[in-house]
mmCIF file of C-alpha atoms and ligand atoms in Angstrom:
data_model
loop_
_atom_site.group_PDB
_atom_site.id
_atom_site.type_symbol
_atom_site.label_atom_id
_atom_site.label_comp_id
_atom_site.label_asym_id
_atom_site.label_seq_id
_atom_site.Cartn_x
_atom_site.Cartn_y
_atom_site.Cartn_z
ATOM 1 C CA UNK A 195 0.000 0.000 0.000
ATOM 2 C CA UNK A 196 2.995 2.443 0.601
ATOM 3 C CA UNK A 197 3.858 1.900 -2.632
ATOM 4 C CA UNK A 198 0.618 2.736 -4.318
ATOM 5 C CA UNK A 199 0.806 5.876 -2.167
ATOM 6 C CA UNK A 200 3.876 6.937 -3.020
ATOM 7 C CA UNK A 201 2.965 6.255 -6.806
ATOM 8 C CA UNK A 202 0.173 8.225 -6.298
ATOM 9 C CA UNK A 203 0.617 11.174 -3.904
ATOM 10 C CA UNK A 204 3.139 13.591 -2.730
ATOM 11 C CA UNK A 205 5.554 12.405 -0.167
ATOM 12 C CA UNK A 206 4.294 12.107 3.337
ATOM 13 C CA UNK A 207 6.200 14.810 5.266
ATOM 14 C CA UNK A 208 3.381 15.237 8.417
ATOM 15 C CA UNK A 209 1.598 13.126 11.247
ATOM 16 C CA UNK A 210 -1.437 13.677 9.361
ATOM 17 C CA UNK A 211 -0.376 12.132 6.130
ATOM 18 C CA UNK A 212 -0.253 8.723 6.927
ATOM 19 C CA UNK A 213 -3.961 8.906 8.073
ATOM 20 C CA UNK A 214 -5.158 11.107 5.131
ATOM 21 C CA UNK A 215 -3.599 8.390 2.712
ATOM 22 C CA UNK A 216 -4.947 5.663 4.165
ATOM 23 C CA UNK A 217 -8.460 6.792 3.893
ATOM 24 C CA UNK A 218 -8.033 8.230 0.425
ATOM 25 C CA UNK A 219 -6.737 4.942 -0.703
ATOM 26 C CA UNK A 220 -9.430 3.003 0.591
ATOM 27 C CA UNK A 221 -11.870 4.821 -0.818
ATOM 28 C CA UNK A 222 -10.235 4.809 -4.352
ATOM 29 C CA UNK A 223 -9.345 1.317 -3.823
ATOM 30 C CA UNK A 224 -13.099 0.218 -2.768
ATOM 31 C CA UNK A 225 -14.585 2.569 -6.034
ATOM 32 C CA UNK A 226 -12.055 0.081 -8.191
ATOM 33 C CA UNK A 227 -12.886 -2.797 -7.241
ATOM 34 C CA UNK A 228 -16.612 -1.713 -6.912
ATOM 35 C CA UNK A 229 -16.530 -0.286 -10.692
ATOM 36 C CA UNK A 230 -14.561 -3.844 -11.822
ATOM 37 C CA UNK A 231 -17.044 -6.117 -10.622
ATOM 38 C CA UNK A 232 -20.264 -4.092 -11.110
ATOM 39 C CA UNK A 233 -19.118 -3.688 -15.207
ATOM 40 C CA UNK A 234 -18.126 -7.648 -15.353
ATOM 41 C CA UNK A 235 -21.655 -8.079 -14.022
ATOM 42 C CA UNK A 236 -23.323 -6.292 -16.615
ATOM 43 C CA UNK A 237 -21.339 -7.357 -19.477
ATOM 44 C CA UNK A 238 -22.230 -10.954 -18.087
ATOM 45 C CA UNK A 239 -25.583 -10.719 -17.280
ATOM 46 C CA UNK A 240 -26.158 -9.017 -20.779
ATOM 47 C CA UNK A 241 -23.921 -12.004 -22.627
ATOM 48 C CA UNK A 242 -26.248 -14.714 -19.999
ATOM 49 C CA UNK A 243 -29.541 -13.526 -20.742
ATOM 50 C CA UNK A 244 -29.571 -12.334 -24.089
ATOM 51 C CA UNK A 245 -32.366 -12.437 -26.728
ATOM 52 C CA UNK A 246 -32.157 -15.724 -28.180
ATOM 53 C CA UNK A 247 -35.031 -16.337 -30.785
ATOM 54 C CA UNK A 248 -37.857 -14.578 -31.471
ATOM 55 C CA UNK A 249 -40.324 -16.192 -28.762
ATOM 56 C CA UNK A 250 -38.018 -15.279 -25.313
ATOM 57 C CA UNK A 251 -40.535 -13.343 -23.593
ATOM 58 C CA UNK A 252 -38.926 -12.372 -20.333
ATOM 59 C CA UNK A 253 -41.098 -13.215 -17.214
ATOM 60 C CA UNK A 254 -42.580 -10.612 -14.866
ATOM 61 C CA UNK A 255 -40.357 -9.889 -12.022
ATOM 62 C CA UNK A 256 -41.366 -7.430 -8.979
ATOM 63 C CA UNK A 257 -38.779 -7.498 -6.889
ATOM 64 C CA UNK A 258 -36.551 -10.049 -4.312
ATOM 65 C CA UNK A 259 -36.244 -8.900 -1.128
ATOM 66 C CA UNK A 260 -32.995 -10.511 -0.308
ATOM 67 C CA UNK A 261 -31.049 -8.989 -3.193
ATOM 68 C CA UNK A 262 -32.190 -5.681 -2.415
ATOM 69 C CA UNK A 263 -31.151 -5.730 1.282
ATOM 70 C CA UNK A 264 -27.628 -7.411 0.551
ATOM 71 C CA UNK A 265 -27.750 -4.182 -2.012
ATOM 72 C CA UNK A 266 -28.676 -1.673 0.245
ATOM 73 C CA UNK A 267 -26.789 -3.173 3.152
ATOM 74 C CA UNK A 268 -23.019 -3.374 1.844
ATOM 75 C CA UNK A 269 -23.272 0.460 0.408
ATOM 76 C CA UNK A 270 -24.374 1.695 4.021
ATOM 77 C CA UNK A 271 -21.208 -0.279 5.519
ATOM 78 C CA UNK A 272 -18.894 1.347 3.204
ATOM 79 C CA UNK A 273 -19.764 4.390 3.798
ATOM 80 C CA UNK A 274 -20.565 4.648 7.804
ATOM 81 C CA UNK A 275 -16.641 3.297 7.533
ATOM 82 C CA UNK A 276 -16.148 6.541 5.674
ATOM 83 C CA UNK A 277 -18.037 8.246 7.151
ATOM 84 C CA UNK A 278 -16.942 7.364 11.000
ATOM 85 C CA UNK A 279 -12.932 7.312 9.479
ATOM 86 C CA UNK A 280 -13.371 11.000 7.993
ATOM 87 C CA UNK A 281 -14.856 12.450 11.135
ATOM 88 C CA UNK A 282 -11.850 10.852 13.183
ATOM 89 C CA UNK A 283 -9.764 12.249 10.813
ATOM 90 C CA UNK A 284 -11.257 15.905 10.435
ATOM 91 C CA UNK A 285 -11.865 16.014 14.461
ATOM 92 C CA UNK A 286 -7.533 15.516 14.838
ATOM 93 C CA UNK A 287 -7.485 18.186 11.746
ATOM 94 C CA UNK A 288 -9.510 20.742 13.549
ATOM 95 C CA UNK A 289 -7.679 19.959 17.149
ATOM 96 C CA UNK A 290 -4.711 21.252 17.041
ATOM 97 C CA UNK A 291 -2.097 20.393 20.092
ATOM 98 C CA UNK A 292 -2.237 22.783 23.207
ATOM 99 C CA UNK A 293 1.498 23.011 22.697
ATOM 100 C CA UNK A 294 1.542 24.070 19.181
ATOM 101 C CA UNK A 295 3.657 26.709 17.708
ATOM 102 C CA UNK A 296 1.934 29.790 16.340
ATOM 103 C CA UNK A 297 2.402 31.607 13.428
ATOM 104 C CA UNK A 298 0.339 34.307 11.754
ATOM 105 C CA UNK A 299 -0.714 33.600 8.037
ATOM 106 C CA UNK A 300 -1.908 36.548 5.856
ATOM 107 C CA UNK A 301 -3.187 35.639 2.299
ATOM 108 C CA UNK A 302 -2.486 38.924 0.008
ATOM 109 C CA UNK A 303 -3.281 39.076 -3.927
ATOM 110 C CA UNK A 304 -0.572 37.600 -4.612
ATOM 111 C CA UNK A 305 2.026 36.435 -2.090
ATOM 112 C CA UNK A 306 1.850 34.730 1.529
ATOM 113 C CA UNK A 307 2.874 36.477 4.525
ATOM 114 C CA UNK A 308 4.163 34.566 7.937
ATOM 115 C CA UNK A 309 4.282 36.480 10.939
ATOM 116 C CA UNK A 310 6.410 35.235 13.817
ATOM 117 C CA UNK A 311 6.454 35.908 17.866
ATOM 118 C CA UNK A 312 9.568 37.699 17.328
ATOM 119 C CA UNK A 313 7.562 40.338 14.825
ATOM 120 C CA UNK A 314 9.679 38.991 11.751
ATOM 121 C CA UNK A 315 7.934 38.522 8.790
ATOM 122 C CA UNK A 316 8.515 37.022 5.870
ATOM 123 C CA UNK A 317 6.962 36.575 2.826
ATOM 124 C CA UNK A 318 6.901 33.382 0.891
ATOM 125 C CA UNK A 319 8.548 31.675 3.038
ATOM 126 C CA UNK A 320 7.436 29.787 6.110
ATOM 127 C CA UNK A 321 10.048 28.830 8.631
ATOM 128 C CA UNK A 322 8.909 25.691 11.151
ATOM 129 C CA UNK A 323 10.849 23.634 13.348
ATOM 130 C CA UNK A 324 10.675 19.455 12.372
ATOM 131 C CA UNK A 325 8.767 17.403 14.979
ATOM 132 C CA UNK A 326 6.512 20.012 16.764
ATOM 133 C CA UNK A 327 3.081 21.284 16.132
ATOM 134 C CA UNK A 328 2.812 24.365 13.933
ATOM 135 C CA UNK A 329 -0.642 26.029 14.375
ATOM 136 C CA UNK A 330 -1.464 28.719 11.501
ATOM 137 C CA UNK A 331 -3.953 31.306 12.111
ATOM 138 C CA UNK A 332 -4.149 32.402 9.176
ATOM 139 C CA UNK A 333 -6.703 35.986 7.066
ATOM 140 C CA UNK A 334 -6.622 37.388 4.312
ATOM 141 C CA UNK A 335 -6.329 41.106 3.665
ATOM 142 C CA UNK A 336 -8.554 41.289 -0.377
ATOM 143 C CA UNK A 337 -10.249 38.718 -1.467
ATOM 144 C CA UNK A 338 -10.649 34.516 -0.651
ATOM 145 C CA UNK A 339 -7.596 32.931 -0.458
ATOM 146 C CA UNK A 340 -6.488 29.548 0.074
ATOM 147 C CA UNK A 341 -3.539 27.435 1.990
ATOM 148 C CA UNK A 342 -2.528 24.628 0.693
ATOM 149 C CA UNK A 343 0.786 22.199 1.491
ATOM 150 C CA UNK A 344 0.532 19.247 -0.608
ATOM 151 C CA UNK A 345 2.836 17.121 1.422
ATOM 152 C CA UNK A 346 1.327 18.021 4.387
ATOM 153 C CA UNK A 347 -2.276 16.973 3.357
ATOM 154 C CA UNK A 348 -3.293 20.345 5.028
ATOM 155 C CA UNK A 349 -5.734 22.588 3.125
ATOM 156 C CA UNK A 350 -7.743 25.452 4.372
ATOM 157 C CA UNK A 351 -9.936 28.777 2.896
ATOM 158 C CA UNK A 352 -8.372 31.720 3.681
ATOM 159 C CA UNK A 353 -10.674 35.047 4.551
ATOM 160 C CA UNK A 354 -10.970 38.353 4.442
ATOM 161 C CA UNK A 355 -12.294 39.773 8.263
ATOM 162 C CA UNK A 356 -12.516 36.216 9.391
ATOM 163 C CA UNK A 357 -9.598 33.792 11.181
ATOM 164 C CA UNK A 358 -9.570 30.223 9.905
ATOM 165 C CA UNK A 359 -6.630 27.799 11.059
ATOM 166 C CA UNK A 360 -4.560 24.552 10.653
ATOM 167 C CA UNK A 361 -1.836 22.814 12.126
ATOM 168 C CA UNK A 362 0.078 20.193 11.065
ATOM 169 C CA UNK A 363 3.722 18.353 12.409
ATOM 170 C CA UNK A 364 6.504 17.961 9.893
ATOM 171 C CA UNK A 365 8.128 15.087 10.113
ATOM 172 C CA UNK A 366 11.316 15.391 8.008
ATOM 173 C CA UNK A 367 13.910 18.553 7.404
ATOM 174 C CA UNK A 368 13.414 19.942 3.689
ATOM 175 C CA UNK A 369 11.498 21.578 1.730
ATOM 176 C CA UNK A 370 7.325 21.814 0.577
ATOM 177 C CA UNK A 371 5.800 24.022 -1.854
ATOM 178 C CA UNK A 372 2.677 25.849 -0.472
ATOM 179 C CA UNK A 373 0.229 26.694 -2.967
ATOM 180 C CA UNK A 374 -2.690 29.069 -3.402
ATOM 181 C CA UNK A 375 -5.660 26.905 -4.121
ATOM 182 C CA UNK A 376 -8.666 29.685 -4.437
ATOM 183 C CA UNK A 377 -9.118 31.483 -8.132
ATOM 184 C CA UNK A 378 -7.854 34.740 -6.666
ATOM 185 C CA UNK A 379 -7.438 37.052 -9.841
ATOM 186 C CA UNK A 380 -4.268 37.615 -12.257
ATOM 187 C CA UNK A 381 -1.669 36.301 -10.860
ATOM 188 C CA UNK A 382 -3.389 33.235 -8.467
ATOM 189 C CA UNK A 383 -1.083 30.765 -10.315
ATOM 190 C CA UNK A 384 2.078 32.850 -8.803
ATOM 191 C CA UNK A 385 0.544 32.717 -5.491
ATOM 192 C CA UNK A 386 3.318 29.897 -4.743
ATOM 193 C CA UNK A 387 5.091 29.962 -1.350
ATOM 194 C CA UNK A 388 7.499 27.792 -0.035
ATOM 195 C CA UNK A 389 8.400 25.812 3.613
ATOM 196 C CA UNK A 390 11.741 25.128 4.955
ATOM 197 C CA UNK A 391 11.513 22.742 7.536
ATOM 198 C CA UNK A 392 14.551 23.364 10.210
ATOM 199 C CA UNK A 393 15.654 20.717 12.991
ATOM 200 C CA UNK A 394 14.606 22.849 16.571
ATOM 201 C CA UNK A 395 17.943 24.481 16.955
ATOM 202 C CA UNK A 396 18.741 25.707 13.236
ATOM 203 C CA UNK A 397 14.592 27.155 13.558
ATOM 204 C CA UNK A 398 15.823 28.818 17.056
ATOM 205 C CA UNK A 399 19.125 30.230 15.020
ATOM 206 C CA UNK A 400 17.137 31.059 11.871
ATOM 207 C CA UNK A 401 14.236 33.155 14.152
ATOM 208 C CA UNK A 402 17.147 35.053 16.139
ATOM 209 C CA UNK A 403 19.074 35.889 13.039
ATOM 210 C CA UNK A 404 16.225 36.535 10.234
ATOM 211 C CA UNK A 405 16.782 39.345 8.057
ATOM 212 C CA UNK A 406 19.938 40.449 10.314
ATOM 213 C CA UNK A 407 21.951 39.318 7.586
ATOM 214 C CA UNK A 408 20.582 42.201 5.380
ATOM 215 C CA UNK A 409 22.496 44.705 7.568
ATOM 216 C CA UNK A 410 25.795 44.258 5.830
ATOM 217 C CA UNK A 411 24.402 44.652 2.282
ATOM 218 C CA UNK A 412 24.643 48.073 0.393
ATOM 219 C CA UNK A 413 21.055 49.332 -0.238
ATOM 220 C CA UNK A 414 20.347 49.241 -3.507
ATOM 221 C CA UNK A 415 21.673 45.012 -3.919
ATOM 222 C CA UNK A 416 19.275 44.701 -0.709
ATOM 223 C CA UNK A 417 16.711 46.463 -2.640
ATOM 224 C CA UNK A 418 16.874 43.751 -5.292
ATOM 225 C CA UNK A 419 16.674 41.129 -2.976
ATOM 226 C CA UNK A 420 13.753 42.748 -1.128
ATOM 227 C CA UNK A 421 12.230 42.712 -4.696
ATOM 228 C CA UNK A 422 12.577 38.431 -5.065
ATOM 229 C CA UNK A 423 11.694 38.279 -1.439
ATOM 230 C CA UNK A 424 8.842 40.140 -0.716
ATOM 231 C CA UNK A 425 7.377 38.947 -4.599
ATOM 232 C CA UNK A 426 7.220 42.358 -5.943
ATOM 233 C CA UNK A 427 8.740 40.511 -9.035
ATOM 234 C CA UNK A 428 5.088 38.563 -9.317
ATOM 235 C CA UNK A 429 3.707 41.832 -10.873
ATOM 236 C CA UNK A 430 6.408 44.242 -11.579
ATOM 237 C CA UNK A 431 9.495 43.061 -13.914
ATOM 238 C CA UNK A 432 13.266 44.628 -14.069
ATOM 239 C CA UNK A 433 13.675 44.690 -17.773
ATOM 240 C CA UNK A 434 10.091 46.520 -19.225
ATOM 241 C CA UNK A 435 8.334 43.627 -19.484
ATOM 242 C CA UNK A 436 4.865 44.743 -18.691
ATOM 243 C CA UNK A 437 3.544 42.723 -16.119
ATOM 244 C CA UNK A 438 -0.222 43.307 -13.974
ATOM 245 C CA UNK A 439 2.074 46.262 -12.676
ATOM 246 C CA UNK A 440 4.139 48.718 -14.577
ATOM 247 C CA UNK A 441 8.102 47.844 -14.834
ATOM 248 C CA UNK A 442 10.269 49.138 -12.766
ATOM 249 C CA UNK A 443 13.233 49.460 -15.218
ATOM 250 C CA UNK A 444 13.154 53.382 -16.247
ATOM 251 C CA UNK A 445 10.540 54.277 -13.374
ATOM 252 C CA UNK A 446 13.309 56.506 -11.566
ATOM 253 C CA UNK A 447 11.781 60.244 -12.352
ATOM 254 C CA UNK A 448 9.737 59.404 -15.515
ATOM 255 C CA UNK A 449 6.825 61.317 -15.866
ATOM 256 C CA UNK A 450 3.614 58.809 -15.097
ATOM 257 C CA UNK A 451 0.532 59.527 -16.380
ATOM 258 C CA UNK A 452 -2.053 58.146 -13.467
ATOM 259 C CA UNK A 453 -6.249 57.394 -14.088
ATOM 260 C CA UNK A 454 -7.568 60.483 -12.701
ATOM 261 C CA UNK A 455 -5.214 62.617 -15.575
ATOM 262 C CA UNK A 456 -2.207 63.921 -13.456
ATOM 263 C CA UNK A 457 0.894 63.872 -14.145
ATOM 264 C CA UNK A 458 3.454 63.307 -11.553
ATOM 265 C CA UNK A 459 7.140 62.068 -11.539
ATOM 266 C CA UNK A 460 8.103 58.883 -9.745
ATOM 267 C CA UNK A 461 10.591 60.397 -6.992
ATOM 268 C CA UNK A 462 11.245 58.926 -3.610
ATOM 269 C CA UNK A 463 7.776 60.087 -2.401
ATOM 270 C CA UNK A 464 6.138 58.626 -4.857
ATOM 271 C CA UNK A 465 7.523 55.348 -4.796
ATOM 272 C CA UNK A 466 7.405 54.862 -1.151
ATOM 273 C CA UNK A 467 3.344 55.763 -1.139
ATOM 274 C CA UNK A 468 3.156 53.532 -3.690
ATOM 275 C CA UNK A 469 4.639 50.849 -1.280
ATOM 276 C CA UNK A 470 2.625 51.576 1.608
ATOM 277 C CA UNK A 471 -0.650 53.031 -0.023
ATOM 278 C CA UNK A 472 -0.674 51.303 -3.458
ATOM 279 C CA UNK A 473 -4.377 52.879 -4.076
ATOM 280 C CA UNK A 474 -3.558 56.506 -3.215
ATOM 281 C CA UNK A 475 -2.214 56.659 -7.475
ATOM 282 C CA UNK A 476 -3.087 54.351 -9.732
ATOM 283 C CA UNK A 477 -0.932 54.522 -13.104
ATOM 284 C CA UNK A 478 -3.346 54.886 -16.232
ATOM 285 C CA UNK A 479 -3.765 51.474 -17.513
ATOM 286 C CA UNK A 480 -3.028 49.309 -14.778
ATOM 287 C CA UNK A 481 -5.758 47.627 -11.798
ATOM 288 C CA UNK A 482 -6.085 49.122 -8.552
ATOM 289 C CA UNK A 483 -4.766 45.404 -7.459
ATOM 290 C CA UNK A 484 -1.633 45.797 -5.098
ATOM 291 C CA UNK A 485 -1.555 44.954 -1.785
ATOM 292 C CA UNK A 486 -0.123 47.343 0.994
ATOM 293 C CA UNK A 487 3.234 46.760 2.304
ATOM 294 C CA UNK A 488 3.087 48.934 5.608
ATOM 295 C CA UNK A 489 3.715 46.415 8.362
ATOM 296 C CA UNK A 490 5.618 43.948 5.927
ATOM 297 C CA UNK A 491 8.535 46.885 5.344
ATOM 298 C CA UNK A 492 10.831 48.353 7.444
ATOM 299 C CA UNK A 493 11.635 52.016 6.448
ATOM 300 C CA UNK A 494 15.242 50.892 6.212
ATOM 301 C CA UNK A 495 13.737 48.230 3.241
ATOM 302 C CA UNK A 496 12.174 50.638 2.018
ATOM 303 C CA UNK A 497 14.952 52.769 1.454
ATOM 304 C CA UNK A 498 16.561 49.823 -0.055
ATOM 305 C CA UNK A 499 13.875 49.270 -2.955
ATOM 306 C CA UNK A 500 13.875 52.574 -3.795
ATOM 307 C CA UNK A 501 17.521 52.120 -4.514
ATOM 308 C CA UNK A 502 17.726 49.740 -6.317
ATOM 309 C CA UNK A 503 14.985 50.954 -8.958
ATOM 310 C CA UNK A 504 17.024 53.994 -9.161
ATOM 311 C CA UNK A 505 19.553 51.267 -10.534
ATOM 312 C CA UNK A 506 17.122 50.518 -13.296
ATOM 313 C CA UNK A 507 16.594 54.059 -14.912
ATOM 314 C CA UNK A 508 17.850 54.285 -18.258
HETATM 315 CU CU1 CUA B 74 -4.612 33.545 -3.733
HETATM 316 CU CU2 CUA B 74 -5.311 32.142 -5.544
#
């Protein structure tokens, strides 16, 4: 049966695999053989009793009580199994550990953001330690979202002015992509995340040290790593390619036209309302469609995208 699973499934990489597999396979299993035997049954019932000569009349049948309650019967086994193995299974889903470790999820169009007890965030990418429950309360700031980590068999909705959550346990260092799983507009199919799994010191080292690294880096290569990190690259590209967003190669003081007729010139200010008030000017042509980055960005980060697009101008 492990081999079946791992021919058809992701790798188990949670406590909550195992039990998820097992139920899916015996339910595709049972619908196999089910399907198998019902369609030998008709193809020999049809070969058995078919018209032979002109006078087979076939007799008047009304019904036969025993055939009808084996039937009925075996179907309402199969699925109060089912039925009483899914509720086990969605009661463990929906009870997450006491002990569990808690991280914020916000669902923006179009990246993920994790928020940790230390106030790091990052975007993208979710940091857990291997071997402990990881609870995820998890909103959205636009429109539905939802959370989904394949190898995890975890899958939830993710709201606007409403807190849903999950938790799962990893079970094995590495990596697991996270998808988006809700049509969520334009660029839903980017809406790809990733989780590195840590052993419980490296996830200690990794939470004390987060984004201290960025200290040593002159602004403007920070800026383009901001760019990758924080998936500003989902909607704005580095070499003119027009994306949902407008490029930012040769944004440095052009003169932008924006919907309401104004003209204004993309200086510091500009860029850095854009950044934390995406709405306030929207560039003729483009959606109203970005999500705010006050509370993901540091001024200091900031500072270091606007660099770096100055790097861009032509
Ligand atoms: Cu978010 Cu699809």
């Amino acid at each position: 049966m492990n081999r079946f699973s791992e021919f058809m499934l992701p790798p188990q990489k949670s406590t909550l695999a195992e039990h998820t597999d097992a139920l899916f396979n015996f339910v595709n299993v049972t619908s196999i053989i089910l399907l198998a035997g019902i369609t030998f049954a008709i193809i020999f019932f049809a070969w058995k009793y078919r018209r032979r000569s002109e006078n087979d009349v076939t007799p008047v049948i009304t019904h036969n009580n025993k055939l009808e309650i084996t039937w009925s019967v075996i179907p309402l086994i199969l699925v109060m199994i089912v039925f009483g193995w899914g509720l086990n299974g969605y009661m463990n889903l929906t009870t997450p550990p006491a002990d569990a470790y808690e991280i914020r999820v916000v669902g923006k169009s179009w990246l993920w953001e994790f928020h940790y007890e230390t106030g790091h965030v990052s975007v993208n990418e979710l940091h857990i330690p291997v071997n402990r429950p990881v609870k995820l309360i998890m909103s959205s700031d636009d429109v539905l979202h939802s959370f989904y980590i394949p190898d995890f068999r975890v899958k939830m909705d993710v709201l606007p002015n409403r807190y849903t959550s999950l938790w799962f346990e990893a079970t094995e260092i590495g990596e697991s992509v996270i998808f988006c799983t809700e049509y969520c507009g334009t660029a839903h199919s980017n809406m790809l995340a990733r989780t590195y799994v840590h052993s419980a010191e490296d996830f200690i080292t990794w939470l004390e040290t987060a984004g201290s690294a960025d200290d040593d880096l002159p602004p403007a290569e920070l800026g383009e790593q901001l760019v990758v990190r924080n998936a500003c690259n989902t909607c704005h590209s580095s070499d003119g390619a027009r994306l949902v967003g407008p490029t930012f190669q040769g944004l440095w003081m052009a003169e932008r036209e924006m919907q309401d007729g104004e003209v204004i010139t993309a200086d510091e200010n500009y860029i850095r309302e854009s950044i934390l008030e995406p709405n306030a000017k929207i560039t003729a042509g483009y959606q109203p469609v970005m999500p705010s980055y006050a509370g993901t960005l540091n001024d200091r980060q900031i500072d270091a995208i606007i660099e770096y697009i100055k790097t861009l101008s032509n």
